[in-house]
């Protein structure tokens, strides 16, 4: 398993930068993505309860190099949404994405969820590959999802 910890307010700036850098790199610094979400700079205010948690990993120097979270997805029964899986370029290709998904799925189960839902975009080909290899199946866009710039939707039974 990986060394991880729950996000704190001290991680807010590093996590926001990690997410914005990744979105910009994949041309997703557009309206309808978290890039322009006012809450991105204060994610620790959102996460931290049983239904909403975010985890970070650091390198040996203490730099945040990845993170993943989940929150209750109200539109589907017993379902949590896998949220904000991002890795620093230095951590990509190392298998950490798979480990973070396993970690968050374990935490979802512990919180009582039976399904994991996620949204992504065609531009994030490597992420889609990881999701599919992790057992996620593509589903049609849920009718309740109306504001998202994401165009790919996945579900997995936990």
PDB file of C-alpha atoms in Angstrom:
ATOM      1  CA  UNK A   1       0.000   0.000   0.000  1.00  0.00           C
ATOM      2  CA  UNK A   2       1.027   3.619  -0.339  1.00  0.00           C
ATOM      3  CA  UNK A   3       1.729   6.178   2.340  1.00  0.00           C
ATOM      4  CA  UNK A   4      -1.138   8.618   2.321  1.00  0.00           C
ATOM      5  CA  UNK A   5      -2.870  11.019   4.623  1.00  0.00           C
ATOM      6  CA  UNK A   6      -6.052  13.042   4.682  1.00  0.00           C
ATOM      7  CA  UNK A   7      -5.862  16.488   3.191  1.00  0.00           C
ATOM      8  CA  UNK A   8      -5.447  19.443   5.565  1.00  0.00           C
ATOM      9  CA  UNK A   9      -5.821  23.195   5.029  1.00  0.00           C
ATOM     10  CA  UNK A  10      -2.047  23.319   4.619  1.00  0.00           C
ATOM     11  CA  UNK A  11      -2.410  21.264   1.423  1.00  0.00           C
ATOM     12  CA  UNK A  12      -4.973  23.532  -0.239  1.00  0.00           C
ATOM     13  CA  UNK A  13      -2.550  25.551  -2.392  1.00  0.00           C
ATOM     14  CA  UNK A  14      -0.487  22.524  -3.475  1.00  0.00           C
ATOM     15  CA  UNK A  15      -3.549  20.470  -4.428  1.00  0.00           C
ATOM     16  CA  UNK A  16      -5.129  23.390  -6.311  1.00  0.00           C
ATOM     17  CA  UNK A  17      -1.886  23.888  -8.261  1.00  0.00           C
ATOM     18  CA  UNK A  18      -1.602  20.171  -9.018  1.00  0.00           C
ATOM     19  CA  UNK A  19      -5.156  20.087 -10.370  1.00  0.00           C
ATOM     20  CA  UNK A  20      -4.889  23.306 -12.398  1.00  0.00           C
ATOM     21  CA  UNK A  21      -1.527  22.281 -13.888  1.00  0.00           C
ATOM     22  CA  UNK A  22      -2.993  18.952 -15.028  1.00  0.00           C
ATOM     23  CA  UNK A  23      -6.163  20.493 -16.466  1.00  0.00           C
ATOM     24  CA  UNK A  24      -4.168  23.113 -18.368  1.00  0.00           C
ATOM     25  CA  UNK A  25      -1.790  20.477 -19.750  1.00  0.00           C
ATOM     26  CA  UNK A  26      -4.754  18.554 -21.197  1.00  0.00           C
ATOM     27  CA  UNK A  27      -6.536  21.681 -22.492  1.00  0.00           C
ATOM     28  CA  UNK A  28      -9.267  21.408 -19.865  1.00  0.00           C
ATOM     29  CA  UNK A  29      -8.736  24.842 -18.317  1.00  0.00           C
ATOM     30  CA  UNK A  30     -12.243  25.645 -19.509  1.00  0.00           C
ATOM     31  CA  UNK A  31     -15.562  26.621 -17.932  1.00  0.00           C
ATOM     32  CA  UNK A  32     -17.467  23.628 -16.583  1.00  0.00           C
ATOM     33  CA  UNK A  33     -14.347  22.067 -15.067  1.00  0.00           C
ATOM     34  CA  UNK A  34     -13.024  22.440 -11.531  1.00  0.00           C
ATOM     35  CA  UNK A  35     -10.313  24.741 -12.984  1.00  0.00           C
ATOM     36  CA  UNK A  36     -12.619  27.720 -12.456  1.00  0.00           C
ATOM     37  CA  UNK A  37     -14.325  26.454  -9.298  1.00  0.00           C
ATOM     38  CA  UNK A  38     -14.010  29.016  -6.483  1.00  0.00           C
ATOM     39  CA  UNK A  39     -13.776  26.198  -3.947  1.00  0.00           C
ATOM     40  CA  UNK A  40     -10.678  24.682  -5.558  1.00  0.00           C
ATOM     41  CA  UNK A  41      -8.385  26.908  -3.517  1.00  0.00           C
ATOM     42  CA  UNK A  42     -10.017  25.698  -0.284  1.00  0.00           C
ATOM     43  CA  UNK A  43     -10.765  22.015  -0.918  1.00  0.00           C
ATOM     44  CA  UNK A  44     -10.080  21.099   2.700  1.00  0.00           C
ATOM     45  CA  UNK A  45     -13.220  23.066   3.628  1.00  0.00           C
ATOM     46  CA  UNK A  46     -15.293  20.724   1.449  1.00  0.00           C
ATOM     47  CA  UNK A  47     -13.726  17.384   2.359  1.00  0.00           C
ATOM     48  CA  UNK A  48     -13.239  15.834   5.787  1.00  0.00           C
ATOM     49  CA  UNK A  49     -16.491  14.092   6.704  1.00  0.00           C
ATOM     50  CA  UNK A  50     -17.511  10.442   6.322  1.00  0.00           C
ATOM     51  CA  UNK A  51     -19.278  11.208   3.033  1.00  0.00           C
ATOM     52  CA  UNK A  52     -16.551  13.487   1.631  1.00  0.00           C
ATOM     53  CA  UNK A  53     -12.861  12.760   2.006  1.00  0.00           C
ATOM     54  CA  UNK A  54      -9.670  13.602   0.136  1.00  0.00           C
ATOM     55  CA  UNK A  55      -6.282  11.924   0.439  1.00  0.00           C
ATOM     56  CA  UNK A  56      -2.836  13.114  -0.621  1.00  0.00           C
ATOM     57  CA  UNK A  57       0.511  11.455  -1.173  1.00  0.00           C
ATOM     58  CA  UNK A  58       3.877  13.167  -0.895  1.00  0.00           C
ATOM     59  CA  UNK A  59       7.346  12.539  -2.222  1.00  0.00           C
ATOM     60  CA  UNK A  60      10.332  12.145   0.121  1.00  0.00           C
ATOM     61  CA  UNK A  61      10.789  15.923   0.240  1.00  0.00           C
ATOM     62  CA  UNK A  62       7.217  16.422   1.468  1.00  0.00           C
ATOM     63  CA  UNK A  63       5.846  17.792  -1.827  1.00  0.00           C
ATOM     64  CA  UNK A  64       2.265  16.745  -2.613  1.00  0.00           C
ATOM     65  CA  UNK A  65       2.544  14.620  -5.772  1.00  0.00           C
ATOM     66  CA  UNK A  66      -0.942  13.179  -5.937  1.00  0.00           C
ATOM     67  CA  UNK A  67      -4.398  13.093  -4.551  1.00  0.00           C
ATOM     68  CA  UNK A  68      -7.818  11.494  -4.817  1.00  0.00           C
ATOM     69  CA  UNK A  69     -11.145  11.985  -3.124  1.00  0.00           C
ATOM     70  CA  UNK A  70     -14.749  10.935  -2.976  1.00  0.00           C
ATOM     71  CA  UNK A  71     -18.116  12.431  -2.114  1.00  0.00           C
ATOM     72  CA  UNK A  72     -21.649  11.084  -1.942  1.00  0.00           C
ATOM     73  CA  UNK A  73     -23.271  11.121  -5.406  1.00  0.00           C
ATOM     74  CA  UNK A  74     -26.860  12.002  -4.614  1.00  0.00           C
ATOM     75  CA  UNK A  75     -28.249  11.008  -8.002  1.00  0.00           C
ATOM     76  CA  UNK A  76     -27.525   7.285  -7.547  1.00  0.00           C
ATOM     77  CA  UNK A  77     -28.352   5.187  -4.490  1.00  0.00           C
ATOM     78  CA  UNK A  78     -25.426   3.967  -2.328  1.00  0.00           C
ATOM     79  CA  UNK A  79     -22.970   5.660  -4.696  1.00  0.00           C
ATOM     80  CA  UNK A  80     -19.907   7.796  -4.123  1.00  0.00           C
ATOM     81  CA  UNK A  81     -18.234   9.846  -6.825  1.00  0.00           C
ATOM     82  CA  UNK A  82     -14.514   9.297  -7.266  1.00  0.00           C
ATOM     83  CA  UNK A  83     -13.154  12.839  -7.480  1.00  0.00           C
ATOM     84  CA  UNK A  84     -10.015  14.686  -8.406  1.00  0.00           C
ATOM     85  CA  UNK A  85      -7.518  11.927  -9.121  1.00  0.00           C
ATOM     86  CA  UNK A  86      -4.448  13.903 -10.114  1.00  0.00           C
ATOM     87  CA  UNK A  87      -0.756  13.119 -10.154  1.00  0.00           C
ATOM     88  CA  UNK A  88       2.311  15.292 -10.572  1.00  0.00           C
ATOM     89  CA  UNK A  89       4.229  14.519 -13.768  1.00  0.00           C
ATOM     90  CA  UNK A  90       7.011  13.045 -11.611  1.00  0.00           C
ATOM     91  CA  UNK A  91       4.587  10.383 -10.333  1.00  0.00           C
ATOM     92  CA  UNK A  92       2.915   9.435 -13.611  1.00  0.00           C
ATOM     93  CA  UNK A  93       3.658   5.999 -15.026  1.00  0.00           C
ATOM     94  CA  UNK A  94       4.602   4.633 -11.609  1.00  0.00           C
ATOM     95  CA  UNK A  95       1.386   2.757 -10.852  1.00  0.00           C
ATOM     96  CA  UNK A  96       0.331   5.296  -8.231  1.00  0.00           C
ATOM     97  CA  UNK A  97      -2.942   5.994 -10.055  1.00  0.00           C
ATOM     98  CA  UNK A  98      -4.035   2.381  -9.570  1.00  0.00           C
ATOM     99  CA  UNK A  99      -2.970   2.463  -5.914  1.00  0.00           C
ATOM    100  CA  UNK A 100      -4.903   5.668  -5.281  1.00  0.00           C
ATOM    101  CA  UNK A 101      -8.020   4.197  -6.886  1.00  0.00           C
ATOM    102  CA  UNK A 102      -7.730   1.097  -4.673  1.00  0.00           C
ATOM    103  CA  UNK A 103      -7.280   3.314  -1.626  1.00  0.00           C
ATOM    104  CA  UNK A 104     -10.315   5.491  -2.345  1.00  0.00           C
ATOM    105  CA  UNK A 105     -12.490   2.478  -3.175  1.00  0.00           C
ATOM    106  CA  UNK A 106     -11.559   0.953   0.196  1.00  0.00           C
ATOM    107  CA  UNK A 107     -12.493   4.221   1.920  1.00  0.00           C
ATOM    108  CA  UNK A 108     -15.795   4.334  -0.015  1.00  0.00           C
ATOM    109  CA  UNK A 109     -16.647   0.808   1.163  1.00  0.00           C
ATOM    110  CA  UNK A 110     -15.746   1.727   4.749  1.00  0.00           C
ATOM    111  CA  UNK A 111     -18.172   4.679   4.447  1.00  0.00           C
ATOM    112  CA  UNK A 112     -20.931   2.288   3.345  1.00  0.00           C
ATOM    113  CA  UNK A 113     -21.035   2.935  -0.382  1.00  0.00           C
ATOM    114  CA  UNK A 114     -21.722   0.101  -2.831  1.00  0.00           C
ATOM    115  CA  UNK A 115     -20.884   1.830  -6.128  1.00  0.00           C
ATOM    116  CA  UNK A 116     -18.264   4.231  -7.423  1.00  0.00           C
ATOM    117  CA  UNK A 117     -19.150   6.739 -10.162  1.00  0.00           C
ATOM    118  CA  UNK A 118     -16.765   9.039 -12.006  1.00  0.00           C
ATOM    119  CA  UNK A 119     -16.699  11.619 -14.765  1.00  0.00           C
ATOM    120  CA  UNK A 120     -13.771  12.270 -17.070  1.00  0.00           C
ATOM    121  CA  UNK A 121     -12.960  13.657 -20.507  1.00  0.00           C
ATOM    122  CA  UNK A 122     -11.719  12.238 -23.796  1.00  0.00           C
ATOM    123  CA  UNK A 123      -8.571  14.378 -23.426  1.00  0.00           C
ATOM    124  CA  UNK A 124      -7.560  12.318 -20.375  1.00  0.00           C
ATOM    125  CA  UNK A 125      -6.699   9.126 -22.253  1.00  0.00           C
ATOM    126  CA  UNK A 126      -4.285   7.794 -19.637  1.00  0.00           C
ATOM    127  CA  UNK A 127      -6.884   8.272 -16.887  1.00  0.00           C
ATOM    128  CA  UNK A 128      -9.549   6.495 -18.955  1.00  0.00           C
ATOM    129  CA  UNK A 129      -7.147   3.592 -19.452  1.00  0.00           C
ATOM    130  CA  UNK A 130      -6.536   3.360 -15.695  1.00  0.00           C
ATOM    131  CA  UNK A 131     -10.265   3.504 -14.913  1.00  0.00           C
ATOM    132  CA  UNK A 132     -11.078   0.753 -17.399  1.00  0.00           C
ATOM    133  CA  UNK A 133      -8.236  -1.466 -16.142  1.00  0.00           C
ATOM    134  CA  UNK A 134      -9.513  -0.845 -12.596  1.00  0.00           C
ATOM    135  CA  UNK A 135     -12.892  -2.335 -13.496  1.00  0.00           C
ATOM    136  CA  UNK A 136     -14.948   0.758 -14.330  1.00  0.00           C
ATOM    137  CA  UNK A 137     -17.513   0.361 -17.088  1.00  0.00           C
ATOM    138  CA  UNK A 138     -18.661   3.245 -19.234  1.00  0.00           C
ATOM    139  CA  UNK A 139     -22.276   4.347 -18.818  1.00  0.00           C
ATOM    140  CA  UNK A 140     -24.445   6.944 -20.586  1.00  0.00           C
ATOM    141  CA  UNK A 141     -24.322  10.453 -19.143  1.00  0.00           C
ATOM    142  CA  UNK A 142     -26.704  10.517 -16.153  1.00  0.00           C
ATOM    143  CA  UNK A 143     -29.660  12.815 -16.796  1.00  0.00           C
ATOM    144  CA  UNK A 144     -29.023  14.646 -13.523  1.00  0.00           C
ATOM    145  CA  UNK A 145     -25.548  15.739 -14.710  1.00  0.00           C
ATOM    146  CA  UNK A 146     -26.185  18.973 -16.582  1.00  0.00           C
ATOM    147  CA  UNK A 147     -23.353  21.409 -15.810  1.00  0.00           C
ATOM    148  CA  UNK A 148     -20.288  19.281 -16.452  1.00  0.00           C
ATOM    149  CA  UNK A 149     -17.792  19.770 -19.270  1.00  0.00           C
ATOM    150  CA  UNK A 150     -16.875  16.117 -18.841  1.00  0.00           C
ATOM    151  CA  UNK A 151     -17.995  13.779 -21.628  1.00  0.00           C
ATOM    152  CA  UNK A 152     -17.212  10.271 -20.338  1.00  0.00           C
ATOM    153  CA  UNK A 153     -19.004   8.611 -17.412  1.00  0.00           C
ATOM    154  CA  UNK A 154     -18.115   5.399 -15.586  1.00  0.00           C
ATOM    155  CA  UNK A 155     -19.494   3.173 -12.826  1.00  0.00           C
ATOM    156  CA  UNK A 156     -18.113   0.287 -10.773  1.00  0.00           C
ATOM    157  CA  UNK A 157     -19.658  -1.946  -8.151  1.00  0.00           C
ATOM    158  CA  UNK A 158     -17.623  -1.917  -4.976  1.00  0.00           C
TER     159      UNK A 158
END
